[in-house]
């Protein structure tokens, strides 16, 4: 996709955006995929799952942004060791490139689940996460990037064909359903919805938004702020068609596949109230404003770590 | 700023955002400047002026996005010849890098000034310009970029110290005053304001905005839509202090200096109505939402081509 003028000692990079294809079969078409992960903790299960992905690694670039906290430092050390092992191993197993960024601003991030989800803390936290995602994105997206796969550091189980499967739908923005494994009180292994940020809008939420101040943000999944949106988390049918698609107004970012042109056109993660939405949900709105309809896959599951 | 781990055959790129400095003296501090130009026509005067800039070229990267029109093709040929001459010339005169992109979508762009400015055509046109700017920006901004200088292809005269001068103010976003040279009816050489997109907001414009539909956009400089904003274009004082700064709510993009972190945080050129603003004016609003105050320099002039 990048043509280099012959005969120049210092080449001019020529770049035709429409030579960077994003097709439903990116592996065969040699399309470059950028996997982006904001990473505060390093889970070996995340890394093991990433290594199990069958998409050709020479087409995959990885990008991480790690906070400058004590926890981040610990995560970084583990991440570096893991990356080093792969990138100094056999050439055929190496990723095309790996970038590790340190975040230069604070994220107000209580790291236990209860505090982290408290409504009051959400806006600051989500805004900081949005900034981290934007910095990571705009620092790593290259001329040859066809797809961006957002993958949180605590997504520990996906189908190994995740990239191929998501791309095969040929959607500008597509999000699997993020669940969590847990053990019932009697020890039975079960699964339950985890990410509530993928939703269809409701008249109630739109009405709430219309009455809010410019800077106010609606958050999903809080009793104090019932939106009556239909959540993709609850639209899974046991044994249902994994290829079933549903158009969405909000998307979560735990696993999220985006055609690079959507980001290039300007769709980012608003770190401020954007139509009363923020971060990945605001991104979905922004993509829609740019003419790209996000889709979700209610029956295609990925799994979040269970703390 | 980019540390490469020694001992790795395929290096991990480590990147500490806060090692990329943006100081008031970028030349001494070896800060990388990315000059970005959407280019529909190639003016030799633009290129000559660019070559006159005294900022060290080894720190400067150039990025262009050229529309896929007949006019764009002609401009591209001239641009390529000009770039080639410099980049194959003496090493010390070369820019650090040059990227030329072709735009893969149409801009509804009547190329004569009258049609181009007709209110009805503005929204489509400005939206397409915004997309072009975003694509160019997010394709070329690199890990080492400290500053982005937006410079339109028809800016044909600036002080040779443009980059140093703008950076010396150490502002996140700073815009000079864009004028135009012309000859009076009796042949006297004069100057007049050209770019009206740098302004201070007015109660009237805010009131207009509050009554508009979500998608509606206010444009500056149209009688049909008098905003009563104070335009920086009219705030120049003959012989006034060129270092005089004024905080702005809207900025134009003919020449516009931005700290890269502002773009990395997510500030882009909205191709849709954003607080009833679009493109560079929407960018100013977005920067402000992210906590960055834009400034203008009423007495520091750059000159636009006179068709
Ligand atoms: N760069 C960065 N990443 C973070 C920070 N906090 C969390 N993360 C990562 O961002 C992703 C989402 O955060 P998480 O706390 O899991 O959110 P939740 O699952 O939605 O509650 C995960 O990959 C985290 O490792 C932070 O402060 N900075
Ligand atoms: N990529 C691209 N650049 C364009 C297009 N139209 C104009 N430009 C460039 O964008 C800049 C601003 O456009 P111009 O027509 O001068 O706008 P005005 O001076 O504000 O009326 C100039 O550098 C043009 O050469 C377009 O369709 N695509
Ligand atoms: Mn998580
Ligand atoms: Mn112009």
XYZ file of C-alpha atoms and ligand atoms in Angstrom:
672
model
C 0.000 0.000 0.000
C 2.913 2.361 0.542
C 4.648 3.093 -2.714
C 8.207 4.233 -2.513
C 9.506 6.273 -5.386
C 12.478 4.487 -6.856
C 15.695 6.370 -7.423
C 15.339 8.619 -4.403
C 17.891 8.313 -1.688
C 15.505 9.651 0.877
C 12.182 8.385 -0.401
C 8.978 10.342 -0.505
C 6.314 8.199 1.003
C 3.401 8.089 -1.375
C 0.260 6.908 0.113
C -3.071 6.238 -1.506
C -5.672 5.849 1.170
C -7.873 3.763 -1.073
C -5.075 1.297 -1.651
C -5.358 0.336 2.002
C -8.129 -2.199 1.764
C -10.404 -3.337 4.523
C -12.153 -6.413 3.224
C -14.043 -9.265 4.798
C -10.959 -11.467 4.332
C -8.039 -9.431 5.649
C -5.625 -12.356 6.059
C -5.776 -13.333 2.396
C -5.642 -9.713 1.369
C -2.629 -8.926 3.554
C -4.382 -6.234 5.503
C -2.558 -4.832 8.479
C -4.321 -5.101 11.850
C -3.371 -2.927 14.808
C -4.348 -4.419 18.171
C -4.571 -1.698 20.810
C -4.668 -2.384 24.529
C -4.787 0.062 27.410
C -3.079 -2.006 30.055
C -3.030 -1.378 33.793
C -2.539 -5.008 34.789
C -0.833 -7.818 32.961
C -2.792 -11.064 32.944
C -0.887 -14.076 31.582
C -4.276 -15.355 30.341
C -4.680 -12.259 28.172
C -1.284 -12.779 26.635
C -1.834 -16.518 26.146
C -5.127 -15.809 24.395
C -3.494 -13.163 22.195
C -0.831 -15.671 21.171
C -3.545 -18.168 20.272
C -5.086 -15.838 17.686
C -4.606 -17.423 14.286
C -4.457 -14.241 12.237
C -1.012 -14.080 10.556
C 1.287 -12.324 13.008
C 3.358 -10.639 10.332
C 0.235 -8.586 9.625
C -0.360 -7.705 13.259
C 1.012 -4.738 15.146
C 0.496 -4.367 18.875
C 0.178 -1.136 20.790
C -0.059 -0.743 24.559
C -0.496 2.231 26.825
C 0.461 1.635 30.424
C -0.294 4.059 33.268
C 2.538 5.529 35.312
C 1.445 4.011 38.574
C 3.115 1.421 40.760
C 0.663 -1.106 39.346
C 1.457 0.071 35.837
C 5.171 -0.354 36.431
C 4.631 -3.932 37.542
C 2.411 -4.625 34.540
C 4.979 -3.068 32.217
C 7.761 -5.319 33.445
C 5.653 -8.419 32.772
C 4.476 -7.118 29.424
C 8.019 -6.336 28.326
C 9.225 -9.793 29.250
C 6.339 -11.401 27.358
C 6.857 -9.220 24.286
C 10.592 -9.759 24.313
C 10.163 -13.512 24.363
C 8.023 -13.472 21.210
C 9.878 -10.747 19.352
C 13.296 -12.340 19.867
C 11.990 -15.837 19.153
C 11.655 -17.471 15.737
C 11.073 -14.847 13.053
C 7.909 -16.506 11.810
C 6.272 -16.069 15.211
C 7.012 -12.408 15.598
C 4.467 -9.657 15.370
C 5.054 -7.028 12.737
C 5.770 -4.483 15.424
C 5.116 -3.664 19.054
C 4.808 -0.228 20.622
C 4.611 0.335 24.348
C 3.642 3.798 25.520
C 3.618 5.211 28.994
C 0.729 7.429 29.851
C 1.824 10.880 30.961
C -1.308 11.873 32.796
C -3.157 10.367 35.715
C -6.213 8.207 35.461
C -8.348 8.482 38.551
C -8.697 4.713 38.703
C -9.643 2.904 41.871
C -8.543 -0.588 40.904
C -11.126 -2.632 42.756
C -14.305 -3.284 40.854
C -16.741 -1.740 43.311
C -15.054 1.640 43.620
C -14.216 1.699 39.954
C -17.841 1.489 38.965
C -19.244 4.019 41.422
C -21.251 6.473 39.378
C -19.549 9.564 40.760
C -16.090 8.345 39.764
C -17.142 7.261 36.274
C -16.930 10.533 34.409
C -13.364 11.357 35.447
C -12.268 7.792 34.946
C -13.911 7.326 31.562
C -12.544 10.681 30.392
C -9.026 9.626 31.338
C -9.490 6.248 29.654
C -10.671 8.087 26.540
C -7.538 10.237 26.530
C -5.387 7.153 26.950
C -7.148 5.443 24.038
C -6.797 8.519 21.833
C -3.103 8.928 22.608
C -2.467 5.283 21.911
C -4.505 5.345 18.710
C -3.101 8.506 17.223
C 0.467 7.565 18.081
C 0.344 4.074 16.594
C -2.075 4.203 13.656
C 0.078 4.050 10.564
C -0.287 4.562 6.876
C -0.785 0.885 6.282
C -3.218 0.137 9.082
C -6.438 -1.383 7.720
C -8.136 -2.426 10.946
C -7.903 -1.476 14.590
C -8.854 -4.132 17.131
C -9.376 -2.695 20.594
C -8.752 -5.415 23.127
C -8.723 -4.787 26.856
C -5.960 -6.328 28.925
C -8.468 -8.358 30.907
C -10.052 -10.117 27.932
C -8.718 -13.567 28.615
C -10.678 -15.778 26.255
C -11.845 -15.304 22.688
C -12.234 -17.582 19.692
C -8.757 -17.941 18.112
C -10.290 -16.674 14.868
C -11.449 -13.456 16.546
C -9.939 -11.110 13.952
C -11.075 -13.096 10.933
C -14.546 -13.565 12.412
C -15.113 -9.903 13.208
C -13.669 -8.731 9.893
C -15.781 -11.211 7.948
C -18.847 -9.100 8.737
C -17.255 -6.243 6.804
C -18.664 -3.611 9.171
C -17.040 -0.265 9.936
C -17.431 -0.904 13.675
C -18.302 -4.268 15.197
C -18.372 -5.471 18.772
C -18.692 -8.981 20.221
C -20.640 -9.647 23.407
C -18.405 -9.488 26.477
C -19.256 -12.052 29.155
C -17.596 -13.377 32.262
C -17.160 -16.895 33.593
C -18.030 -17.528 37.230
C -18.872 -20.348 39.588
C -22.350 -20.568 41.056
C -22.794 -20.885 44.843
C -22.932 -24.657 44.378
C -19.809 -24.545 42.214
C -21.537 -24.912 38.843
C -19.598 -23.122 36.119
C -21.687 -20.445 34.453
C -21.372 -17.356 32.342
C -22.921 -13.920 32.782
C -22.908 -10.602 30.918
C -20.030 -8.293 31.800
C -19.910 -5.250 29.512
C -23.052 -3.097 29.439
C -21.760 -0.394 27.129
C -23.129 -1.970 23.948
C -26.747 -0.907 23.650
C -29.675 0.242 21.588
C -30.942 3.653 22.540
C -34.243 4.160 24.325
C -36.745 7.030 24.260
C -36.111 7.367 28.001
C -32.354 7.828 27.599
C -32.892 10.357 24.824
C -35.358 12.230 27.003
C -32.906 12.221 29.917
C -30.204 13.544 27.601
C -32.434 16.339 26.307
C -32.868 17.641 29.851
C -29.221 17.501 30.859
C -26.610 20.212 30.938
C -24.043 20.275 28.148
C -21.369 18.563 30.228
C -23.527 15.866 31.779
C -23.018 12.265 30.800
C -25.350 9.273 30.950
C -23.740 6.078 32.208
C -25.143 2.662 31.578
C -25.744 0.055 34.235
C -26.507 2.274 37.252
C -29.767 2.036 39.183
C -29.545 5.717 40.054
C -29.845 6.477 36.355
C -32.166 3.957 34.729
C -32.026 4.454 30.967
C -34.243 1.601 29.759
C -31.850 1.078 26.885
C -31.793 -2.472 25.495
C -28.423 -3.901 26.343
C -26.755 -6.321 23.952
C -25.503 -8.130 27.047
C -29.042 -9.456 27.511
C -29.721 -10.262 23.874
C -27.711 -13.428 23.734
C -29.607 -16.606 22.866
C -28.025 -19.826 24.117
C -26.977 -21.729 20.993
C -28.022 -18.766 18.828
C -26.430 -17.842 15.495
C -22.989 -16.429 16.250
C -23.178 -14.406 13.062
C -26.358 -12.583 14.090
C -25.798 -8.820 13.770
C -27.621 -6.040 15.548
C -27.168 -2.299 14.911
C -26.059 -0.441 18.037
C -26.027 3.137 19.293
C -23.471 2.553 22.047
C -20.475 0.217 22.030
C -18.132 -1.081 24.694
C -14.395 -1.258 24.145
C -13.363 -4.510 25.816
C -13.147 -5.992 22.315
C -14.044 -3.730 19.418
C -13.097 -3.956 15.757
C -12.909 -0.735 13.767
C -11.982 -0.065 10.156
C -9.013 2.291 10.292
C -10.751 4.758 7.998
C -13.337 5.402 10.718
C -10.617 6.595 13.072
C -8.831 8.409 10.244
C -11.995 10.305 9.443
C -11.857 11.602 12.986
C -13.838 9.160 15.105
C -12.057 9.124 18.456
C -13.049 8.492 22.052
C -14.509 11.746 23.345
C -13.016 12.509 26.761
C -15.880 14.959 27.280
C -19.632 14.767 27.064
C -20.530 14.191 23.418
C -24.289 14.010 23.025
C -24.153 13.098 26.730
C -21.958 10.114 25.973
C -18.289 9.547 26.698
C -15.390 7.263 25.708
C -16.413 4.139 23.741
C -20.096 5.076 23.866
C -19.238 8.545 22.618
C -17.095 6.926 19.942
C -20.132 5.015 18.662
C -22.068 8.275 18.419
C -19.163 9.947 16.648
C -18.868 7.080 14.172
C -22.585 7.431 13.467
C -22.247 11.190 12.964
C -19.561 10.350 10.402
C -21.927 7.957 8.642
C -20.657 4.647 10.023
C -23.203 2.370 11.704
C -21.808 0.207 14.526
C -22.977 -3.399 14.860
C -22.917 -5.891 17.668
C -22.816 -9.681 17.717
C -25.074 -10.781 20.599
C -24.121 -14.458 20.298
C -20.414 -14.110 19.650
C -18.737 -14.115 23.044
C -15.458 -12.970 24.468
C -14.694 -13.322 28.170
C -13.552 -10.790 30.739
C -11.346 -11.744 33.646
C -13.174 -12.426 36.885
C -11.398 -10.613 39.719
C 12.346 10.408 22.527
C 11.950 6.900 21.133
C 14.023 4.456 23.116
C 14.974 1.259 21.384
C 15.713 -1.684 23.600
C 19.236 -2.818 22.892
C 19.872 -6.473 22.189
C 16.608 -7.079 20.392
C 16.733 -8.037 16.784
C 13.252 -6.736 16.162
C 13.079 -3.868 18.621
C 10.138 -3.039 20.790
C 9.465 0.614 20.398
C 9.272 2.153 23.826
C 7.710 5.472 23.916
C 7.271 7.838 26.812
C 4.819 10.524 25.836
C 6.278 12.955 28.311
C 9.715 12.596 26.802
C 8.363 14.283 23.697
C 8.793 17.860 24.717
C 6.992 20.870 23.356
C 8.886 23.865 24.615
C 9.079 27.512 23.620
C 12.407 26.791 21.916
C 11.829 23.696 19.793
C 14.862 24.142 17.538
C 17.355 24.057 20.412
C 15.443 21.226 22.023
C 15.330 19.138 18.855
C 11.573 18.951 18.768
C 10.008 17.436 15.701
C 7.550 19.614 13.759
C 5.031 18.160 11.341
C 3.833 20.640 8.718
C 0.481 19.543 7.296
C -1.004 20.961 4.114
C -4.231 20.037 2.357
C -3.272 20.900 -1.175
C -5.605 21.325 -4.132
C -3.361 23.722 -6.060
C 0.393 24.051 -6.076
C 1.608 27.620 -5.805
C 5.366 28.060 -6.355
C 5.139 30.967 -3.898
C 3.919 28.624 -1.178
C 6.827 26.288 -1.776
C 9.355 29.108 -1.956
C 8.072 30.467 1.341
C 8.225 27.017 2.932
C 11.836 26.684 1.831
C 12.621 30.036 3.383
C 11.567 28.895 6.854
C 14.651 28.860 9.044
C 13.583 26.084 11.393
C 16.112 23.218 11.049
C 14.827 20.991 8.254
C 16.093 17.782 9.786
C 13.445 18.348 12.453
C 10.655 19.015 9.973
C 8.345 16.475 8.396
C 5.921 17.452 5.663
C 2.546 15.893 4.997
C 0.211 16.660 2.102
C -3.222 15.448 1.148
C -4.167 16.052 -2.457
C -7.676 15.594 -3.849
C -8.264 13.103 -6.641
C -9.461 15.652 -9.145
C -7.945 16.817 -12.399
C -6.738 19.901 -10.561
C -5.349 17.709 -7.784
C -3.445 15.610 -10.299
C -1.835 18.708 -11.771
C -0.963 19.988 -8.303
C 0.475 16.606 -7.349
C 2.835 16.539 -10.318
C 4.225 19.945 -9.394
C 4.446 19.083 -5.727
C 6.292 15.861 -6.452
C 8.817 17.632 -8.646
C 9.405 20.270 -5.971
C 9.751 17.690 -3.196
C 12.036 15.517 -5.255
C 14.364 18.397 -5.949
C 14.851 19.100 -2.251
C 14.899 15.505 -1.032
C 17.473 14.387 -3.570
C 19.574 17.514 -3.122
C 22.295 18.079 -0.514
C 21.568 16.050 2.614
C 21.725 19.069 4.880
C 18.834 20.691 3.003
C 16.479 17.749 3.154
C 13.394 17.545 5.280
C 13.249 14.713 7.766
C 10.471 13.102 5.773
C 7.704 13.841 3.304
C 4.382 12.041 2.976
C 1.984 12.668 0.133
C -1.497 11.220 0.465
C -4.265 11.091 -2.072
C -7.707 11.754 -0.766
C -10.089 8.900 -1.424
C -13.323 10.809 -1.115
C -14.730 13.808 -2.941
C -14.688 17.320 -1.653
C -17.550 19.355 -3.071
C -15.199 22.202 -3.867
C -16.056 24.835 -6.416
C -12.617 26.265 -6.994
C -13.489 29.886 -7.638
C -13.689 32.045 -4.586
C -17.265 33.236 -4.995
C -18.876 29.819 -5.362
C -16.612 28.341 -2.744
C -17.833 30.746 -0.116
C -21.557 30.564 -0.841
C -23.233 29.776 2.444
C -25.187 26.821 1.126
C -22.067 25.034 -0.092
C -20.081 25.681 3.086
C -21.258 22.845 5.277
C -20.520 20.078 2.773
C -17.252 21.645 1.805
C -16.030 22.293 5.320
C -17.042 18.768 6.366
C -15.005 17.297 3.528
C -12.050 19.548 4.375
C -12.323 18.364 7.977
C -12.193 14.722 6.886
C -9.188 15.458 4.712
C -7.411 17.166 7.615
C -8.210 14.281 9.976
C -6.992 11.649 7.523
C -3.801 13.558 6.928
C -3.240 14.162 10.624
C -3.920 10.672 11.880
C -1.902 9.074 9.109
C 1.199 11.205 9.584
C 1.393 12.086 13.280
C 4.185 9.997 14.690
C 5.532 9.026 18.037
C 8.111 11.759 17.939
C 5.942 14.597 16.704
C 6.036 17.542 19.128
C 4.228 20.171 17.094
C 1.819 20.219 14.186
C 1.857 23.291 11.965
C -1.187 23.483 9.715
C -0.296 25.519 6.668
C -2.627 25.948 3.723
C -1.207 25.598 0.243
C -2.106 29.182 -0.583
C -0.185 30.776 2.285
C 2.527 32.394 0.244
C 4.243 34.708 2.671
C 5.157 34.336 6.341
C 8.048 35.475 8.469
C 10.892 32.960 7.905
C 10.908 32.379 11.663
C 7.230 31.350 11.620
C 7.729 28.090 13.519
C 10.063 29.531 16.145
C 7.838 32.592 16.605
C 4.632 30.644 17.085
C 6.272 28.057 19.348
C 7.886 30.767 21.462
C 4.451 31.610 22.882
C 4.293 28.098 24.320
C 0.547 27.809 23.717
C -1.310 24.569 23.022
C -2.993 26.168 19.982
C -1.902 29.436 18.384
C -2.947 31.144 15.205
C -1.441 34.118 13.355
C -3.616 36.669 11.588
C -4.161 35.742 7.938
C -4.204 38.713 5.580
C -4.041 39.216 1.845
C -2.077 41.658 -0.278
C -3.945 43.543 -2.981
C -3.633 46.603 -5.145
C -6.004 49.505 -4.625
C -7.943 50.927 -7.614
C -5.177 53.499 -8.016
C -2.551 50.767 -7.800
C -1.471 51.414 -4.215
C -0.311 48.217 -2.544
C -2.367 47.415 0.511
C -3.266 44.571 2.802
C -6.656 43.378 4.025
C -7.975 40.667 6.333
C -8.536 37.292 4.669
C -9.405 34.584 7.198
C -12.461 35.226 9.355
C -12.468 31.953 11.235
C -10.448 33.220 14.191
C -12.875 34.917 16.543
C -14.106 35.651 20.024
C -17.591 34.408 20.685
C -20.557 36.753 21.018
C -23.780 36.495 23.026
C -25.597 36.716 19.692
C -23.792 33.706 18.195
C -24.378 31.687 21.355
C -28.046 32.616 21.270
C -28.277 31.617 17.599
C -26.621 28.312 18.426
C -29.013 27.624 21.282
C -31.963 27.853 18.893
C -30.521 25.679 16.159
C -31.078 22.028 15.392
C -28.368 19.566 16.387
C -26.909 19.396 12.896
C -26.954 23.091 12.093
C -23.715 24.987 11.794
C -22.914 28.686 12.174
C -20.542 30.067 9.564
C -18.588 33.217 10.014
C -18.462 36.067 7.527
C -21.909 35.788 5.948
C -24.386 38.640 5.960
C -27.272 36.169 5.980
C -26.072 34.995 9.364
C -24.691 37.930 11.309
C -23.025 36.604 14.466
C -21.575 39.790 15.939
C -18.521 37.832 16.967
C -15.325 39.894 17.269
C -13.066 38.765 14.494
C -9.321 38.695 15.050
C -9.014 39.823 11.430
C -10.156 43.285 12.573
C -8.078 43.440 15.727
C -4.803 44.212 14.074
C -3.150 47.491 15.014
C -0.751 48.907 12.436
C 2.680 48.760 14.034
C 1.246 46.948 17.061
C 3.131 44.433 19.184
C 3.527 41.263 17.110
C 3.670 39.246 20.324
C 0.256 40.416 21.520
C -1.876 37.374 22.388
C -5.633 37.121 22.492
C -7.641 34.111 23.653
C -9.965 32.800 20.930
C -13.050 30.612 20.718
C -12.770 29.914 16.985
C -9.610 29.446 14.919
C -8.880 29.349 11.221
C -6.571 26.786 9.704
C -4.662 28.690 7.031
C -1.738 28.740 9.464
C -2.250 27.126 12.833
C 0.271 25.771 15.319
C -0.835 22.957 17.621
C 1.036 21.010 20.277
C 0.861 17.388 19.181
C -0.549 16.343 22.548
C -3.703 18.320 21.777
C -4.335 16.177 18.718
C -3.213 13.036 20.559
C -5.731 13.728 23.292
C -8.379 13.579 20.606
C -8.804 17.119 19.302
C -9.589 16.700 15.619
C -11.512 18.655 13.006
C -15.168 17.734 13.448
C -16.694 16.978 10.035
C -20.101 17.396 11.669
C -21.768 20.063 13.720
C -19.957 20.217 17.061
C -21.567 22.836 19.273
C -22.777 24.235 15.925
C -19.211 24.593 14.723
C -17.316 22.634 12.118
C -13.752 21.968 10.905
C -11.119 24.357 12.323
C -13.707 26.290 14.337
C -15.016 23.014 15.735
C -11.423 22.019 16.461
C -11.004 25.126 18.628
C -14.107 24.158 20.584
C -12.869 20.610 20.945
C -9.471 21.787 22.170
C -11.254 23.927 24.742
C -13.409 20.997 25.860
C -10.141 19.128 26.407
C -8.793 21.970 28.512
C -6.581 23.698 25.952
C -7.186 27.405 25.346
C -6.424 28.605 21.791
C -4.729 31.954 21.290
C -4.421 34.304 18.362
C -1.787 36.846 17.392
C -3.655 39.827 15.904
C -0.493 41.637 14.819
C 1.500 38.701 13.536
C 0.620 38.350 9.868
C 0.773 35.630 7.256
C -0.492 36.221 3.734
C -2.946 34.306 1.619
C -2.650 34.140 -2.145
C -4.786 36.618 -4.038
C -6.565 34.796 -6.863
N -3.494 3.170 30.114
C -4.327 2.848 31.104
N -5.058 1.724 31.044
C -5.913 1.458 32.057
C -6.054 2.299 33.167
N -6.984 1.758 33.987
C -7.407 0.627 33.414
N -6.761 0.430 32.230
C -6.948 -0.664 31.262
O -8.058 -0.278 30.479
C -8.926 -1.376 30.242
C -10.288 -1.150 30.860
O -10.151 -0.881 32.231
P -10.914 -1.749 33.340
O -10.459 -1.228 34.650
O -10.742 -3.196 33.063
O -12.409 -1.322 33.083
P -13.745 -2.166 33.219
O -13.501 -3.606 32.911
O -14.655 -1.513 32.222
O -14.182 -1.955 34.613
C -8.189 -2.581 30.796
O -7.439 -3.122 29.738
C -7.283 -2.004 31.867
O -6.103 -2.786 32.038
C -5.240 3.473 33.210
O -5.262 4.238 34.162
N -4.414 3.714 32.162
N -7.076 17.651 0.197
C -7.797 18.684 -0.263
N -7.366 19.934 -0.099
C -8.139 20.943 -0.559
C -9.360 20.720 -1.217
N -9.887 21.920 -1.535
C -9.026 22.848 -1.105
N -7.951 22.279 -0.523
C -6.804 22.913 0.129
O -7.244 23.231 1.442
C -6.788 24.535 1.820
C -7.977 25.455 2.076
O -8.788 25.502 0.931
P -9.159 26.883 0.201
O -9.947 26.523 -1.000
O -7.936 27.694 0.011
O -10.089 27.556 1.294
P -10.262 29.105 1.681
O -8.968 29.844 1.464
O -10.663 29.027 3.122
O -11.348 29.591 0.804
C -5.890 24.992 0.699
O -4.573 24.600 1.064
C -6.355 24.208 -0.504
O -5.311 23.976 -1.436
C -9.781 19.365 -1.388
O -10.807 19.071 -1.979
N -8.978 18.385 -0.883
Mn -11.990 -4.671 32.362
Mn -7.222 29.393 0.884
